[in-house]
Structure formats: C-alpha cells, structure tokens
PDB file of C-alpha atoms in Angstrom:
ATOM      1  CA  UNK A   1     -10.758  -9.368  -0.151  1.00 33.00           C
ATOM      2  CA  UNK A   2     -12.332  -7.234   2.123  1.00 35.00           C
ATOM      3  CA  UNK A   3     -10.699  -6.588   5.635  1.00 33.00           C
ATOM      4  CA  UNK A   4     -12.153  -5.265   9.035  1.00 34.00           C
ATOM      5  CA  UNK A   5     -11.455  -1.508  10.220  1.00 33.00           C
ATOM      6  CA  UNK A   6      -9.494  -2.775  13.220  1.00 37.00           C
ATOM      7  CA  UNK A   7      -6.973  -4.312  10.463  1.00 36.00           C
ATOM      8  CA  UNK A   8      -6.526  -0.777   8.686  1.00 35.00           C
ATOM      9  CA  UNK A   9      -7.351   1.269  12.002  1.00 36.00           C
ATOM     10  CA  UNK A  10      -3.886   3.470  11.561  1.00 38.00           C
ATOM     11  CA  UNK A  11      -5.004   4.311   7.839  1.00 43.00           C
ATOM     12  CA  UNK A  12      -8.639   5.238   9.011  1.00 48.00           C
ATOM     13  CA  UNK A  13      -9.556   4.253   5.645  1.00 58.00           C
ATOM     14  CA  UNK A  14     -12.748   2.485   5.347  1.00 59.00           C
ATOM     15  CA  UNK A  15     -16.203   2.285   4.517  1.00 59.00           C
ATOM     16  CA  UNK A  16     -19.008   2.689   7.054  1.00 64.00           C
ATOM     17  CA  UNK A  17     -19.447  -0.898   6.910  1.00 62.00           C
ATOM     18  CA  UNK A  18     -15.813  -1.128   8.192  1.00 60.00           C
ATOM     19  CA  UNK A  19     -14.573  -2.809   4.790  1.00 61.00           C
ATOM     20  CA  UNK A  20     -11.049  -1.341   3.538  1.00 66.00           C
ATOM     21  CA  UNK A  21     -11.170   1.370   0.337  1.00 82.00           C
ATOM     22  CA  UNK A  22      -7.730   0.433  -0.429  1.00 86.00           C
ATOM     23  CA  UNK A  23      -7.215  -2.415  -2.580  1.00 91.00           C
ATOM     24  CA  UNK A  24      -6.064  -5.680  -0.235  1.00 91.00           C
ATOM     25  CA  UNK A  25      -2.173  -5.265  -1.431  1.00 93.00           C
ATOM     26  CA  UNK A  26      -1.849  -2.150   0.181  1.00 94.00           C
ATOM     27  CA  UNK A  27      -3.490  -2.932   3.077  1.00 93.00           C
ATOM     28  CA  UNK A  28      -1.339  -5.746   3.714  1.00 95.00           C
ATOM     29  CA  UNK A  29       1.935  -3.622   2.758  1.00 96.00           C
ATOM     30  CA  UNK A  30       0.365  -1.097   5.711  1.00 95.00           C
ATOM     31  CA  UNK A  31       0.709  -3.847   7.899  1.00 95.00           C
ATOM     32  CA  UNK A  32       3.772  -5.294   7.588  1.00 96.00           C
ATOM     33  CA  UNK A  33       5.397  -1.849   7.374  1.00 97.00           C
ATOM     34  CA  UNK A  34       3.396  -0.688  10.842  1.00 96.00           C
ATOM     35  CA  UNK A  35       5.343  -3.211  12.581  1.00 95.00           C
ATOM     36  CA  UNK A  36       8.636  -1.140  12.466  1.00 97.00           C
ATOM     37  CA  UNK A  37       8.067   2.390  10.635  1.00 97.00           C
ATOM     38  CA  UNK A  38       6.893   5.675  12.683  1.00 96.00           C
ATOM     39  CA  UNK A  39       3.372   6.964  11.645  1.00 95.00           C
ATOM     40  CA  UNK A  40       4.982   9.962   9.736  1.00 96.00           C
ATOM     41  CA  UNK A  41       6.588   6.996   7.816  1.00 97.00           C
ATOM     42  CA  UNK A  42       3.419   5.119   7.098  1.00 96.00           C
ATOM     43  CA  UNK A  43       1.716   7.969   5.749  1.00 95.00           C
ATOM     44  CA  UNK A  44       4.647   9.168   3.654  1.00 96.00           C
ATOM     45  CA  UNK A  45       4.219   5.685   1.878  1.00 96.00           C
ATOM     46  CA  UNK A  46       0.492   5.927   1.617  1.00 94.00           C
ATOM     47  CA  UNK A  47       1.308   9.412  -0.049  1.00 95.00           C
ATOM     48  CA  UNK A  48       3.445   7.938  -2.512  1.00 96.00           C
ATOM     49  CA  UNK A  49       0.663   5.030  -3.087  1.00 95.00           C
ATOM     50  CA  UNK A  50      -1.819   7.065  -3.869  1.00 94.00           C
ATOM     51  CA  UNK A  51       0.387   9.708  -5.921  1.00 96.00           C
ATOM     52  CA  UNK A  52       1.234   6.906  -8.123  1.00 95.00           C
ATOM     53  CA  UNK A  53      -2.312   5.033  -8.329  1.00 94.00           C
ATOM     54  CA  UNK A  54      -3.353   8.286  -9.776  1.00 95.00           C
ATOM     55  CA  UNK A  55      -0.903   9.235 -12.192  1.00 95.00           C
ATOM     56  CA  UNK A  56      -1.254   5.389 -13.662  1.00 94.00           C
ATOM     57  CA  UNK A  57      -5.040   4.693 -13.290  1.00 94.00           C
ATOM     58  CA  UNK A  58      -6.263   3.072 -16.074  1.00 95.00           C
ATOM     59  CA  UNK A  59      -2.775   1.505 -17.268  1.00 96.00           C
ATOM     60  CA  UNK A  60      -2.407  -1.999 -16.980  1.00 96.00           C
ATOM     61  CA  UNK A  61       0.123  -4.956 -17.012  1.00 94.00           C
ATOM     62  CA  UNK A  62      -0.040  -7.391 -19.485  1.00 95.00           C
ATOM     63  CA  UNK A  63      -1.469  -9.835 -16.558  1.00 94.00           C
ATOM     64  CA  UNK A  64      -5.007  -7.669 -16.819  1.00 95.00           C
ATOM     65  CA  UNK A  65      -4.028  -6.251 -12.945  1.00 93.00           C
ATOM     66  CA  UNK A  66      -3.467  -2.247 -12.430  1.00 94.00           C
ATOM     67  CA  UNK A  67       0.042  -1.204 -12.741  1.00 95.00           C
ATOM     68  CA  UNK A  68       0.295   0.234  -9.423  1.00 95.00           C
ATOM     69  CA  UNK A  69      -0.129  -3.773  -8.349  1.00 95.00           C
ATOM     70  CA  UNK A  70       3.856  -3.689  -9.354  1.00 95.00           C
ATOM     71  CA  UNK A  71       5.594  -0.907  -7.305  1.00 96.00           C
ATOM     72  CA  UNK A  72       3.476  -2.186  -4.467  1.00 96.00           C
ATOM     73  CA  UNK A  73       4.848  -5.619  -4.865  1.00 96.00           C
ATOM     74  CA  UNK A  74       8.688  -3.818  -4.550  1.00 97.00           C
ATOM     75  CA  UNK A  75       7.776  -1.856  -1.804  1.00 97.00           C
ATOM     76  CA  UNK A  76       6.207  -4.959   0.086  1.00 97.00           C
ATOM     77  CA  UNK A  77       9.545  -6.820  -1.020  1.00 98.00           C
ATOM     78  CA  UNK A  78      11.598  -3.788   0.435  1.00 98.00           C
ATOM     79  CA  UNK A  79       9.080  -3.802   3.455  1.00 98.00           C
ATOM     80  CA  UNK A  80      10.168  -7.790   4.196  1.00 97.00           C
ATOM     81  CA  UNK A  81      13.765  -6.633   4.488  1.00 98.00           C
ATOM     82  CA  UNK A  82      12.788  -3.363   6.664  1.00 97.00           C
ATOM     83  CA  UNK A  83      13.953  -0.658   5.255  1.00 98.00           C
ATOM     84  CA  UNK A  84      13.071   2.787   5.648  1.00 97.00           C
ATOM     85  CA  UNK A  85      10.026   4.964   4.238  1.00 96.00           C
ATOM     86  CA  UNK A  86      12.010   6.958   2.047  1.00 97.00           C
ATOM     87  CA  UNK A  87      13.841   3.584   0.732  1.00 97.00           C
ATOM     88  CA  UNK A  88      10.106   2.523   0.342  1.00 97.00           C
ATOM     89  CA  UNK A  89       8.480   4.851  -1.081  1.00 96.00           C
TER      90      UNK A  89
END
C-alpha cells in the first residue's frame, strides 16, 4: 500500500513520486513510534530494520511473507505499549 511523503516525512524515504520505499509495516511502526520516541530513537530502530531485512532477505515464513514481517510485528506490539528504542529494537 503505497503512502504519501508527508506520512514518512521524518524517514525521508521515498520515491520521487512521493510513494514510501519501505514496505507499509514499517512505515506504520515509524508512525506509531514518532508519537513518543526522540529522532535519535527512530532512526536507531530504522537501523536495526534494515540491519535485519538484510541479513534475512530472501528467507521466508511458512505464510509466503518475508521474515523480517515478524520482528516488525514485535516491535509494533512493543511500540503499542511504548517502550523505549533500545527495548524496540
């Protein structure tokens, strides 16, 4: 689902055509976690998300979606009871 730049305007990350590179599940973990975490917080988690996309492109879950689709999925849970960027990432 592509997004607008003003949605992922603290990440900066998007096409010319103003459509997010990241895949929607970050994006929306960037924006719940921008409501209460400092910018050096933010991008310590993007860090982390794109350490880890990396080191497990290509593996999957049995449900045909990347792996990284599951430590994403903690981190948005740990996001929804605001804790911290290290606790996060």
């Amino acid at each position: 689902m592509p997004v607008s730049a003003s949605q992922v305007q603290s990440t900066g990350e998007t096409t010319p055509a103003g459509e997010s590179l990241l895949p929607h599940y970050m994006v929306e973990l960037q924006q719940q976690i921008s409501s209460y975490l400092s910018s050096s917080q933010i991008d310590a988690v993007s860090r982390a998300f794109h350490i880890g996309e990396q080191a497990h492109r290509g593996q999957m879950r049995k449900s045909g979606e990347p792996y990284i689709t599951h430590p994403v999925a903690v981190a948005r849970i740990l996001a929804d009871m605001h804790m911290d960027g290290e606790t996060i990432v």
